[in-house]
Structure formats: structure tokens, C-alpha cells
Tab-separated table of C-alpha atoms in Angstrom:
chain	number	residue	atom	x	y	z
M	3	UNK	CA	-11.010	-2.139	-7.903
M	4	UNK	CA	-8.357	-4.371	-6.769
M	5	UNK	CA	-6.045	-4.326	-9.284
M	6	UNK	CA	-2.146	-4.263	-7.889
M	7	UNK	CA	-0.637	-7.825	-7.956
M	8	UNK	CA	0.865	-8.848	-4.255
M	9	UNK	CA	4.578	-9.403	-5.492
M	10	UNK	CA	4.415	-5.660	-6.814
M	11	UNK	CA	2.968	-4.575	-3.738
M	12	UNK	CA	5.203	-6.617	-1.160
M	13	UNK	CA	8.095	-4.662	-3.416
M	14	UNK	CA	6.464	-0.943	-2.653
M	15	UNK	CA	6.590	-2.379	0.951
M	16	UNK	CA	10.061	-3.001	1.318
M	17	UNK	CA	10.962	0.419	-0.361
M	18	UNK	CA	8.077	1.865	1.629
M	19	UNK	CA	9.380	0.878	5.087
M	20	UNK	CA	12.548	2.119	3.881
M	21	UNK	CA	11.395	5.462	3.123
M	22	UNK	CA	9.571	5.876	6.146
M	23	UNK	CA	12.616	4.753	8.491
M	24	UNK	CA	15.168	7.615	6.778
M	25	UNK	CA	12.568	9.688	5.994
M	26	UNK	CA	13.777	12.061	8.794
M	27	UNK	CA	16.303	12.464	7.573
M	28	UNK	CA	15.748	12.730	3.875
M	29	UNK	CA	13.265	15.497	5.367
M	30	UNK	CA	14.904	16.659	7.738
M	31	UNK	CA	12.986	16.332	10.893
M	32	UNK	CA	15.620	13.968	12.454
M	33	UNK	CA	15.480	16.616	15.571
M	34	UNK	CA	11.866	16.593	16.282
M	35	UNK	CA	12.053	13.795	18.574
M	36	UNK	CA	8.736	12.083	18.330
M	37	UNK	CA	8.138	12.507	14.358
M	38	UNK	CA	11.276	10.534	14.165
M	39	UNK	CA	10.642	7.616	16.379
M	40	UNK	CA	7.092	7.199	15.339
M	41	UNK	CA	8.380	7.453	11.336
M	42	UNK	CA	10.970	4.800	12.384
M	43	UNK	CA	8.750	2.325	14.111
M	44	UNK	CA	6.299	2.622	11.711
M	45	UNK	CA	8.681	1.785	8.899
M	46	UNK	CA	10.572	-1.350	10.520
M	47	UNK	CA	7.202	-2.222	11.373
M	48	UNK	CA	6.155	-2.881	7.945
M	49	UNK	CA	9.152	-4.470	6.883
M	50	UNK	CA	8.563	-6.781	10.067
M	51	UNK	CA	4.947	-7.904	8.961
M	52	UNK	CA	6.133	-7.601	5.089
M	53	UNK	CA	8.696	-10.500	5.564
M	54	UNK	CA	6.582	-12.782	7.589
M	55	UNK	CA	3.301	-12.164	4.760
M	56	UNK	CA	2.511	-15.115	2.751
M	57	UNK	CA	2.988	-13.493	-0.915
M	58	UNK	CA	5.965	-13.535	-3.324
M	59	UNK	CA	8.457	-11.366	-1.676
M	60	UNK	CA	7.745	-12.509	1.848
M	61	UNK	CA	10.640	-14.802	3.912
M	62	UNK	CA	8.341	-16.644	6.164
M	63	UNK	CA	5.079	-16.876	4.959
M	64	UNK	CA	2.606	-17.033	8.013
M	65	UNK	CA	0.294	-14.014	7.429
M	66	UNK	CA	-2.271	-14.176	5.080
M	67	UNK	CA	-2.177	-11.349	2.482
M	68	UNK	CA	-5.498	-10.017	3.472
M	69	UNK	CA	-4.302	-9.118	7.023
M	70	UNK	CA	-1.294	-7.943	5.837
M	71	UNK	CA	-3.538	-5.415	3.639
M	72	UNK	CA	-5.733	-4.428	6.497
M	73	UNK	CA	-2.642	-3.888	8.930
M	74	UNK	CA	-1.498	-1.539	6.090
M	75	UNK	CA	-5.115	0.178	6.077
M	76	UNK	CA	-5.509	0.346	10.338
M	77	UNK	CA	-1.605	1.076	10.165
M	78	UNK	CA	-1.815	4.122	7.427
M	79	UNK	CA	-4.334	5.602	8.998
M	80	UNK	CA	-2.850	5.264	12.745
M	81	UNK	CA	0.035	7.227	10.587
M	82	UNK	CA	-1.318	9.644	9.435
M	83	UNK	CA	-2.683	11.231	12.556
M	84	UNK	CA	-0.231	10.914	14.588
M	85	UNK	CA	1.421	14.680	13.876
M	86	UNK	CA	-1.756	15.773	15.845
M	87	UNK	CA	-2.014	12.539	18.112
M	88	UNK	CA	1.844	12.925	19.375
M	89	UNK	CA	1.580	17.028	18.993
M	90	UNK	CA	4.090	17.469	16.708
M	91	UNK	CA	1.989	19.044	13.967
M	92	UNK	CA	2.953	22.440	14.143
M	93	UNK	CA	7.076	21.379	13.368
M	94	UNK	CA	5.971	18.268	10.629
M	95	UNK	CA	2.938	16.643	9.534
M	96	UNK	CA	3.599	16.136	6.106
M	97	UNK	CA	5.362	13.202	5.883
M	98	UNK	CA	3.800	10.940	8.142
M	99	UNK	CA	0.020	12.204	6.229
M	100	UNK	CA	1.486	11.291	2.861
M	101	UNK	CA	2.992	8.254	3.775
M	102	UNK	CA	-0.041	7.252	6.014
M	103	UNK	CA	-2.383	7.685	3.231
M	104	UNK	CA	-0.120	6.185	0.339
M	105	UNK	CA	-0.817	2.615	2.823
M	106	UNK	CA	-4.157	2.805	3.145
M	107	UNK	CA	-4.781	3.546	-0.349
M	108	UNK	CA	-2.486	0.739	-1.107
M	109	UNK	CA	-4.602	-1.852	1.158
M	110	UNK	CA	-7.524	-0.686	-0.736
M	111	UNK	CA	-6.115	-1.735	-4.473
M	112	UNK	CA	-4.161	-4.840	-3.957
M	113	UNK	CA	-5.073	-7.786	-4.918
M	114	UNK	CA	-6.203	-10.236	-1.974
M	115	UNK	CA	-4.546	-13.434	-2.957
M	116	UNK	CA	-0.988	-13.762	-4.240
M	117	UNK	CA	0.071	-16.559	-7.216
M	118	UNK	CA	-0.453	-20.110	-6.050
M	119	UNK	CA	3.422	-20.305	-5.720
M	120	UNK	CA	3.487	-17.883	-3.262
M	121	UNK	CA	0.842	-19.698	-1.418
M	122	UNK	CA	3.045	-22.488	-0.641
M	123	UNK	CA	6.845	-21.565	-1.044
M	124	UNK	CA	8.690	-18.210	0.417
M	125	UNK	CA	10.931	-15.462	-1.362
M	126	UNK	CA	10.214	-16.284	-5.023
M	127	UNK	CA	11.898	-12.885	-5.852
M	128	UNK	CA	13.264	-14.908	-9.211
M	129	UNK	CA	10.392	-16.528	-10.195
């Protein structure tokens, strides 16, 4: 079942976190106050734990790939609730669902354990 490789997935992260952090303004719900903070935390959130994972696109490699995967998992789902959680699912909800359950689904078909190179150096982007 597990069949993305880590260095694709820790790309998908970086673009993911991206997404999520201008997402308000790509969908324009910029002025609903709480949608916006919780889409921006949540995205510079997973760039934060994304360049301190131990797999091939990671900077500082201190967290193991499978907690990195279940952070996404708890994380996603924490995400994609939060419209009703934070009561702003009557102005947006769509967004923060889709994105919520594009990172659990993504814990749940990665691959647990990143090339041995990964394993022991940090940012092989190259190799």
C-alpha cells in the first residue's frame, strides 16, 4: 500500500505548505480572518517539520520519516475540521477539507523509510 518514495513526498510537502500558506489568497478567503490564519499556520507548519525530517529533501535531519508521516495524518485531519471547529464553515470549508485530506491520504501511501543516503546526510536534492 505504501508505495510513494520519501524524496517525492518531502517535494509535495514543500509545494504543499506552499499552497496552503497563499491559499487564501489564491481562493480568496484572505478576509475571513480565522480560515486564513489557521491555512497559514498549518502550511509553515509543514514546511517547519518538512525541513527538520530525516529523508532526501530535508535540511536537518532529526525526525524520523515515520513521525513526520503521522504528524501529516493527526495534522490533515486536525485540518480538515477546523471550518466547523473555528466556525467558519458557512464562508469556506473547502480548502482546508481538501487540503486536510490530500495529508492524511499522503501519510497513508508513503513509504516509511527514505534511501540509506538520506539516512545519514541532509538535502540530497541532486543526488
Amino acid at each position: 500500500m505504501r508505495f510513494l518514495p520519501t524524496r517525492l513526498h518531502g517535494i509535495i510537502d514543500y509545494l504543499w505548505g506552499a499552497a496552503l500558506t497563499a491559499s487564501p489568497w489564491l481562493f480568496g478567503f484572505a478576509d475571513v480572518t480565522a480560515a486564513k490564519w489557521v491555512a497559514i499556520v498549518f502550511g509553515l507548519g509543514a514546511i517547519l517539520y518538512s525541513l527538520v525530517t530525516r529523508y532526501e529533501v530535508g535540511f536537518l535531519p532529526l525526525l524520523p520519516m515515520p513521525l513526520h508521516l503521522g504528524l501529516d495524518g493527526v495534522a490533515g485531519f486536525i485540518l480538515a475540521i477546523t471550518p466547523w471547529g473555528f466556525g467558519f464553515a458557512e464562508q469556506v470549508y473547502l480548502p482546508h477539507v481538501a487540503f486536510g485530506l490530500f495529508s492524511v491520504a499522503a501519510s497513508l501511501v508513503t513509504r516509511t523509510e527514505p534511501t540509506r543516503a538520506a539516512a545519514v546526510s541532509s538535502f540530497n536534492v541532486g543526488s
